Short mmCIF file of C-alpha atoms and ligand atoms in Angstrom, two decimals:
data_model
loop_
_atom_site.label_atom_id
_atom_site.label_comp_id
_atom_site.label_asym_id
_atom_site.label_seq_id
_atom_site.Cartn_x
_atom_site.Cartn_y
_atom_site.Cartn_z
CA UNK A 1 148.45 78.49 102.54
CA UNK A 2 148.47 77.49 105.90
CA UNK A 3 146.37 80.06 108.68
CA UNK A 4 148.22 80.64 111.63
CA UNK A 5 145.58 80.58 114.15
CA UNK A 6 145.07 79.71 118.25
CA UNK A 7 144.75 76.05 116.96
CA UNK A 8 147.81 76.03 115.48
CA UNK A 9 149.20 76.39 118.81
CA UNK A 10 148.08 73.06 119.52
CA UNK A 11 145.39 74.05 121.84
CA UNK A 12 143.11 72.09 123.35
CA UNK A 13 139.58 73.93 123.61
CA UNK A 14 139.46 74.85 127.34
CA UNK A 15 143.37 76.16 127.06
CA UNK A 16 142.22 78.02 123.94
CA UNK A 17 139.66 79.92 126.37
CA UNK A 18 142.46 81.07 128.91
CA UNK A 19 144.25 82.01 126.08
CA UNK A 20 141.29 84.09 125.18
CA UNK A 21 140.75 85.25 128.36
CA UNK A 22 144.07 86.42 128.94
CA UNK A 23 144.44 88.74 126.17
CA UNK A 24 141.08 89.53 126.86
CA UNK A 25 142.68 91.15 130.41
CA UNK A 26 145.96 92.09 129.57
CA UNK A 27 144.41 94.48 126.24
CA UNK A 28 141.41 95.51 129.19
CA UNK A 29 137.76 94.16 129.27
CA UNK A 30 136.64 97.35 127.18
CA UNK A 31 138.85 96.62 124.09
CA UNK A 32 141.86 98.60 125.51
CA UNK A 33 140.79 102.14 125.29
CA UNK A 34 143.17 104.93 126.78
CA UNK A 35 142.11 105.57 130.34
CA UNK A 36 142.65 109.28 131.77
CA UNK A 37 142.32 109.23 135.38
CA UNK A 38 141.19 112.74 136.83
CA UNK A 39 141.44 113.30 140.69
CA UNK A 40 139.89 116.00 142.32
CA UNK A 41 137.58 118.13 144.54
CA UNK A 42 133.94 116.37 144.68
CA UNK A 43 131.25 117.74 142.30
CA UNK A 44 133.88 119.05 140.22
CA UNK A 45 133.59 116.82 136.92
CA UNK A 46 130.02 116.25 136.28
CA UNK A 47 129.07 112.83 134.25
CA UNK A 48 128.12 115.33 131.52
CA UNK A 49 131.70 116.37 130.98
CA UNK A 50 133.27 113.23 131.51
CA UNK A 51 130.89 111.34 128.71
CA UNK A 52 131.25 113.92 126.27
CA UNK A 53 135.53 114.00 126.50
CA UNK A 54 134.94 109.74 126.54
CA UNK A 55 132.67 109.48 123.61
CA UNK A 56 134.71 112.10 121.18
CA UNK A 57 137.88 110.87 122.32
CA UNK A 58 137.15 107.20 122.71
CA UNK A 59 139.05 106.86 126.19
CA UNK A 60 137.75 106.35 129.78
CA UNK A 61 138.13 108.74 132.31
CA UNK A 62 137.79 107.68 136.08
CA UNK A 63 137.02 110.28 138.33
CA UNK A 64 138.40 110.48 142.03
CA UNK A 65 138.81 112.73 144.45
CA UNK A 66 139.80 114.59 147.35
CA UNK A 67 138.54 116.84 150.14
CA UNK A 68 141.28 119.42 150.52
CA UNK A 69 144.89 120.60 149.35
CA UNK A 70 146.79 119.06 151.86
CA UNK A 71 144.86 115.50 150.97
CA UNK A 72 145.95 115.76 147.66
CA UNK A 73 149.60 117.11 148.03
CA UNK A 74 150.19 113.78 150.56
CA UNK A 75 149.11 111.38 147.83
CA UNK A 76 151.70 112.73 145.05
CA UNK A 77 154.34 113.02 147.96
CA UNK A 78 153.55 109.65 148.83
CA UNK A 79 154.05 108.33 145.39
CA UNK A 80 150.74 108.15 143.51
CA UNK A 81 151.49 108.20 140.08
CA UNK A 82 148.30 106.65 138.64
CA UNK A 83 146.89 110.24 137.60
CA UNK A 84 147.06 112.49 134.68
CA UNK A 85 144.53 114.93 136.16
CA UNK A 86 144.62 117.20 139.13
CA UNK A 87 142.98 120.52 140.36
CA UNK A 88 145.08 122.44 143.13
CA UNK A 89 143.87 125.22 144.28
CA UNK A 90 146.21 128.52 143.63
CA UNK A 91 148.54 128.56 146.47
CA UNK A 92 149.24 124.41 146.58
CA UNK A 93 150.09 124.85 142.44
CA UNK A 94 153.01 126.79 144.03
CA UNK A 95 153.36 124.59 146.66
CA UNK A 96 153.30 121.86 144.23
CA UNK A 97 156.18 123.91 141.84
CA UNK A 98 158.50 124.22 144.67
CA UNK A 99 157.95 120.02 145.21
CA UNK A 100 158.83 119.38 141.50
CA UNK A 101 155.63 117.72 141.44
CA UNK A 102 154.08 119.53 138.04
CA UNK A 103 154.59 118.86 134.04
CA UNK A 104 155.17 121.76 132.33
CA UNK A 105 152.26 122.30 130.26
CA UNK A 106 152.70 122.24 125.97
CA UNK A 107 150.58 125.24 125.37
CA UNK A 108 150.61 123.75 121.34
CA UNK A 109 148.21 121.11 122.70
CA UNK A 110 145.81 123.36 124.53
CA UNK A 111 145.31 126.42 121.77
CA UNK A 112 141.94 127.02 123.66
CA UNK A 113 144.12 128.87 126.19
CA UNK A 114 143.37 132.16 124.40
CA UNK A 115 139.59 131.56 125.98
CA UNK A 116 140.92 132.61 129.35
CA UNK A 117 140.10 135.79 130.61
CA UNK A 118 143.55 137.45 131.17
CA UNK A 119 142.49 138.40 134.45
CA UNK A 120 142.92 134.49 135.65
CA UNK A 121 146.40 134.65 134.26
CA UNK A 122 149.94 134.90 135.67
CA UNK A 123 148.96 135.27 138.92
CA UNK A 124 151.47 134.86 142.00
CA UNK A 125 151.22 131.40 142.08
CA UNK A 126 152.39 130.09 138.40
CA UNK A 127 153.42 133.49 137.13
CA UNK A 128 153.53 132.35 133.53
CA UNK A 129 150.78 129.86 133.65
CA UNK A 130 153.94 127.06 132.93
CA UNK A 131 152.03 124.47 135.14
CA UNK A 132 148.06 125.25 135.54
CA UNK A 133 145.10 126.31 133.82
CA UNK A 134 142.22 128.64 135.85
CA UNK A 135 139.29 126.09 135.94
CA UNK A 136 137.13 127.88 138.55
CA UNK A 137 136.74 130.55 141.12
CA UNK A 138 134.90 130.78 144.26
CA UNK A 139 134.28 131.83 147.65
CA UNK A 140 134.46 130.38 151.61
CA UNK A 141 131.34 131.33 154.17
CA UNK A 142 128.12 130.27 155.37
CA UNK A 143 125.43 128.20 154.12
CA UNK A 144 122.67 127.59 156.05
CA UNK A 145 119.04 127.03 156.49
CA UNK A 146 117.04 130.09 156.69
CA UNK A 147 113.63 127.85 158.11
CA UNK A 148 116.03 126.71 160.94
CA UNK A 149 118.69 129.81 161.61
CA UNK A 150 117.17 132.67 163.09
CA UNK A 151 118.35 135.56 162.96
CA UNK A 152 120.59 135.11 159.72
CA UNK A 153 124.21 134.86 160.62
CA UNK A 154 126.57 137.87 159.69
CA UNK A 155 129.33 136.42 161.75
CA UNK A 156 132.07 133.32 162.06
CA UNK A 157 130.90 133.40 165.50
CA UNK A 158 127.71 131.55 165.16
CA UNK A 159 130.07 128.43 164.64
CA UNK A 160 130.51 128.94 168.22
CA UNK A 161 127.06 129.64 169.29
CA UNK A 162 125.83 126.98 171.59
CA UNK A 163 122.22 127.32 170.19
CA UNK A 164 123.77 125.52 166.85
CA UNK A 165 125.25 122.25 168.96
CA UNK A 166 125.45 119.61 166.23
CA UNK A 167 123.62 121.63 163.70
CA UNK A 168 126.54 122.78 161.83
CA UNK A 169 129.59 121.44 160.08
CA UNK A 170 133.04 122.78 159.05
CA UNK A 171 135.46 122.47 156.53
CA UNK A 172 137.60 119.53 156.57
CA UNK A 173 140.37 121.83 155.53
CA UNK A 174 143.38 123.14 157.54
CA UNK A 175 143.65 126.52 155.91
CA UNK A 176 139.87 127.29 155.19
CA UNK A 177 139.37 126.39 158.89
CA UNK A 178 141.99 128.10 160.68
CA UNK A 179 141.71 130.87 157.97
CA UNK A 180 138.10 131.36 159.54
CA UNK A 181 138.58 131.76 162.64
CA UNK A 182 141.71 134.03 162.33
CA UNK A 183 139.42 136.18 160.78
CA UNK A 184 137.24 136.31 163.44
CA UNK A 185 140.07 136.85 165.66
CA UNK A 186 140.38 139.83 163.60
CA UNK A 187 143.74 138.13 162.14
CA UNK A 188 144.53 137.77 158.43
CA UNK A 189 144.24 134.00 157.37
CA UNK A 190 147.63 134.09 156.18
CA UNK A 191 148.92 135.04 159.43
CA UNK A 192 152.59 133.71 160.41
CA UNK A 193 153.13 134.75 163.69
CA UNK A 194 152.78 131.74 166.25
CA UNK A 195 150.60 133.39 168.68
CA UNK A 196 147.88 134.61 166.44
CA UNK A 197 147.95 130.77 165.22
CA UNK A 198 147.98 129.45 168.54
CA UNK A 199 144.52 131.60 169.67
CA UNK A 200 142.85 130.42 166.25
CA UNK A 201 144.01 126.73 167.44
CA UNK A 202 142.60 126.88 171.27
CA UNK A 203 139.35 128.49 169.73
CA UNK A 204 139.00 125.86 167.49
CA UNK A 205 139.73 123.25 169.93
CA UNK A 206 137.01 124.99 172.43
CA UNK A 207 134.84 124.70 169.39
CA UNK A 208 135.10 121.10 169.00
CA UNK A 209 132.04 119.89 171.19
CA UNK A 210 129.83 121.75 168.89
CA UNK A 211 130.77 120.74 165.39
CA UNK A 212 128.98 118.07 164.20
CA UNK A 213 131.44 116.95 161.52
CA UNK A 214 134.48 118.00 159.59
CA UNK A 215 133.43 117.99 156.07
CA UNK A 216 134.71 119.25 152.85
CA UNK A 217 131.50 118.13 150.58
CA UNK A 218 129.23 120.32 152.94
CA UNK A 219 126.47 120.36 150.04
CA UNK A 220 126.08 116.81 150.72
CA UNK A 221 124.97 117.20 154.39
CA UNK A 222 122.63 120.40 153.85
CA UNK A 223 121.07 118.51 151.00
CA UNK A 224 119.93 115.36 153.52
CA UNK A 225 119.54 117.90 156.24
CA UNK A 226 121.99 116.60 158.58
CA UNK A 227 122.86 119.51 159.16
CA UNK A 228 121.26 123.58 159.45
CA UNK A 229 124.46 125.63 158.71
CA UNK A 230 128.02 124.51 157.23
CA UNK A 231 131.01 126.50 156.52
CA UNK A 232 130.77 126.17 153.22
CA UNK A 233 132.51 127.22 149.43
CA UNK A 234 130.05 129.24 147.53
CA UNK A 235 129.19 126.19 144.76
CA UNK A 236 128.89 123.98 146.90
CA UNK A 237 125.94 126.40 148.89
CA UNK A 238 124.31 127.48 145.71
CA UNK A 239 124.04 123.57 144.57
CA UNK A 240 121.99 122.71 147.99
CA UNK A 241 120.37 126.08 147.21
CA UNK A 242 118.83 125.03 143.81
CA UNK A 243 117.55 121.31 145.90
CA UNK A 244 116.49 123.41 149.08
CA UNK A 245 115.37 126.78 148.18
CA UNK A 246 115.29 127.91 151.67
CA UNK A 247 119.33 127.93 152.03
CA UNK A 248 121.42 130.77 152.13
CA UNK A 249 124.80 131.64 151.71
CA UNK A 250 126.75 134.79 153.46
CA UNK A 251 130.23 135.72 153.97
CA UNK A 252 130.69 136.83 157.27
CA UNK A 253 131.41 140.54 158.15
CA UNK A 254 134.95 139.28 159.39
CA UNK A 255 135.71 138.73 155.89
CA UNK A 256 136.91 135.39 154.41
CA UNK A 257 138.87 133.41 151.69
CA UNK A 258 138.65 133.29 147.97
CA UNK A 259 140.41 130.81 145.55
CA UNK A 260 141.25 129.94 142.10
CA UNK A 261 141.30 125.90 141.44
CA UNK A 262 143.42 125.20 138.60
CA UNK A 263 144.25 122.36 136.30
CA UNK A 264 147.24 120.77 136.32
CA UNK A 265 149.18 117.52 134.98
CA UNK A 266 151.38 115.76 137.57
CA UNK A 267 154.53 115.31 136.85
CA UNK A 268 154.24 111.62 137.12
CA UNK A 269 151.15 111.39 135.03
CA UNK A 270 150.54 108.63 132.64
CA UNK A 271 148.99 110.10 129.77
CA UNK A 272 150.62 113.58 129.53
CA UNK A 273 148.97 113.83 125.72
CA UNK A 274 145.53 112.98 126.62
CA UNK A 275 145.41 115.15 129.85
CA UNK A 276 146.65 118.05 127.65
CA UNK A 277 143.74 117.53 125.09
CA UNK A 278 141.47 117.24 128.06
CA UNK A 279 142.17 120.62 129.31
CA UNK A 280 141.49 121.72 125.66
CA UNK A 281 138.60 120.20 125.87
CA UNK A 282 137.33 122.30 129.01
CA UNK A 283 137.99 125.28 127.82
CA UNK A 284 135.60 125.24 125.19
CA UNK A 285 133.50 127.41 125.44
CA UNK A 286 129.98 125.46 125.28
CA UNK A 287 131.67 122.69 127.43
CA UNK A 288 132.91 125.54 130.14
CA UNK A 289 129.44 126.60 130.77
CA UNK A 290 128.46 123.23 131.09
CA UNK A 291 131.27 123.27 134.13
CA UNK A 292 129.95 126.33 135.76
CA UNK A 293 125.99 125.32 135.24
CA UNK A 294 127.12 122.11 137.11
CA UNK A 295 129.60 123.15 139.62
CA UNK A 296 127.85 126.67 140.30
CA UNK A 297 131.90 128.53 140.72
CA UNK A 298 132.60 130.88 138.31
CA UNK A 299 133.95 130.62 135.14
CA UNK A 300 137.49 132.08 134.17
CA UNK A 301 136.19 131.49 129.98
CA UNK A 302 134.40 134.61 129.50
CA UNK A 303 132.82 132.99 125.99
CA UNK A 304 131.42 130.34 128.23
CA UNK A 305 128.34 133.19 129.58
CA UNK A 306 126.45 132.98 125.98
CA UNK A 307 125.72 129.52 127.07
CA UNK A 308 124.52 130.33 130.48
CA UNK A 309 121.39 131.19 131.41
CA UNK A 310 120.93 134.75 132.43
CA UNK A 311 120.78 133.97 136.34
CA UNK A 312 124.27 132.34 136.18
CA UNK A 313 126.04 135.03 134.51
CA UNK A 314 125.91 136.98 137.48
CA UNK A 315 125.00 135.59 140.22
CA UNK A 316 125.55 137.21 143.64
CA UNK A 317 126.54 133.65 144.57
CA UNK A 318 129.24 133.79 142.11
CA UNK A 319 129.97 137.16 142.11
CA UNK A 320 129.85 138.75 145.71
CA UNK A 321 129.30 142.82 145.31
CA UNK A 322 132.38 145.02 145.91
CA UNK A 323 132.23 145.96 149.13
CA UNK A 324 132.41 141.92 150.17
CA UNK A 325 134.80 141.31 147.52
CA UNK A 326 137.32 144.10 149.38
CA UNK A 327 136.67 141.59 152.61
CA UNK A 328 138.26 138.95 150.92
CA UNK A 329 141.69 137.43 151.30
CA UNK A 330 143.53 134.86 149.00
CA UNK A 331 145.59 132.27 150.40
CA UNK A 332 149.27 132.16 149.97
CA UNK A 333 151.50 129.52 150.72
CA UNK A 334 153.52 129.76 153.98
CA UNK A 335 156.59 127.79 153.33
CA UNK A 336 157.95 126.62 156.44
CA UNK A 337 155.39 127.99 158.55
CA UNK A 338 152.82 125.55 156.74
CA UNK A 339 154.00 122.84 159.67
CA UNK A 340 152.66 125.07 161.87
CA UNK A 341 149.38 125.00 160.57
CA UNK A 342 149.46 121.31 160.08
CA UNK A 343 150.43 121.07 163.30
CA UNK A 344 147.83 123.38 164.74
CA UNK A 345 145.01 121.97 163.01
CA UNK A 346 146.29 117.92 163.51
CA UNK A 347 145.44 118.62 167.59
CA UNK A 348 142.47 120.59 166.81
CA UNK A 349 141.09 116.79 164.88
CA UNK A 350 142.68 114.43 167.43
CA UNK A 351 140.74 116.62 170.25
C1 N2P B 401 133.94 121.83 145.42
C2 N2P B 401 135.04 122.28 146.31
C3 N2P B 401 135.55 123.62 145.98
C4 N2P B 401 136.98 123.67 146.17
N1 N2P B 401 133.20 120.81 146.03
C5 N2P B 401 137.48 124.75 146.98
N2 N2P B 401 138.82 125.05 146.63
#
């Protein structure tokens, strides 16, 4: 019987290796697994997670990601279609609806649904939960360095204290930013009226010679020190807390913002199945704890707080007492006044 093999071919022995090569490429240098690409907010995934859905699943997952709504939104509307995996906060999922850019989820492939605490659920945004999963919850304010900011801050308007020139940073985030200083204003931060914007814009813009960067992954900069203060999302404050003991977090007496980030699949995404199963996977409970232990936002799995340790389940952090909580705003999407912001903000960078 004759063996059909490469030789057969009529190969010669360097041709043979290009042959080799080739497949080698075209089935992928790591023996063609599945690949799950996951894009979204930094120091959201943690290697942890990722390893554990790769080794039981036998797929790679590349993590990317993003530093704000907006950033996200203009790479699906510009095309991307590489990824299977994105987190949205609540009111760009029903930003994202009204684009078409969301699969509807197959709740048969993510059973682990029932984990969620029903208070996560069918909220304004994705009133049946068609699109996107609760993965975490969390606040805006003020992290900063209690060795270096004296007295502690109780207000947005230290951001504009000249004492803190190129000591601070700010969110690299149209809504979080504005949002802030409409509350100091006294305004809510989903204000539509176009003068209310406009004084949030100029104060902004009058802040500018202060600010010592925009940036979205504020942890990273109070962690090196570059900076004594950032506005800041709760996690990301508590995770430079637990490397520098001496920073604080505070939401200012002007109140602020609070969020859900969710899970969703793009429409567009690759590997609807796998995606699906990945979601499963993070709402384990044992694996969900590992999220919030990591990420330091709450968790929306209420199982998940057996595998926390006992400073995590309720951490003031995490869970602000009532009185702030009452001070809090979530923020909706503004349909056609969202130019506006966009707008407002865009001259507030180019300044
Ligand atoms: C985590 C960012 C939190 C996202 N680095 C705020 N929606």
């Amino acid at each position: 019987m004759k063996h059909f093999s490469v030789f057969s071919l009529g190969l010669k022995k360097h041709q043979m290796l290009f042959f080799i090569i080739g497949i080698a490429l075209i089935v992928g240098c790591d023996g063609g697994k599945e690949q799950l690409n996951v894009f979204t907010w930094s120091g959201y995934v943690s290697d942890d997670i990722r390893k554990g859905f790769e080794t039981e699943y036998g797929v790679n997952v590349i993590v990317d990601t993003y530093a704000n709504n907006e950033d996200l939104l203009a790479k699906l509307q510009a095309g991307a279609t590489g990824y299977d995996i994105i987190m949205p906060s609540d009111y760009m999922v029903s930003i994202m609806i009204k684009e078409n850019l969301l699969a509807e989820l197959n709740r048969d492939n993510i059973p682990n649904l029932q984990n969620i605490n029903s208070l996560f659920l069918n909220k304004y945004f994705d009133p049946n939960n068609t699109y996107s999963v609760p993965y975490t919850f969390g606040t805006a304010g003020i992290a900063y360095d209690s060795s270096v900011v004296n007295p502690a801050p109780d207000s947005w308007s230290v951001f504009w204290d000249e004492k803190y020139k190129n000591q601070f940073s700010m969110l690299d985030d149209q809504r979080e930013t504005l949002g802030a200083t409409l509350k100091l204003l006294g305004y809510s931060l989903n204000t539509n009226d176009p003068e209310e914007l406009e004084q949030a814009k100029n104060k902004l813009i009058a802040q500018r010679p202060l600010v010592k960067q925009y940036k979205s992954e504020a942890e990273e900069l109070l962690i090196a020190g570059d900076v004594a203060m950032a506005h800041c999302w709760s996690g990301d404050a508590f995770r430079a807390a637990d490397v520098r003991p001496s920073i604080r977090y505070v939401i200012p007496k002007e109140g602020s913002s609070q969020f859900i980030d969710t899970v969703c699949i793009p429409k567009s995404a690759p590997h609807k199945d796998l995606a699906e199963k990945f979601i499963n996977y993070l709402l384990r409970p044992e694996v969900n704890a590992k999220i919030t232990e990591f990420t330091k936002y709450g968790t929306c799995v209420p199982d998940a707080k057996n595998h926390l340790p006992k400073e995590l389940q309720k951490h003031e952090f995490i869970y602000p007492p009532a009185e702030i909580m009452e001070s809090l705003e979530w923020l909706i999407d503004q349909g056609d006044f969202t130019k506006q912001y966009s707008r407002a903000w865009d001259e507030v960078k180019a300044k």
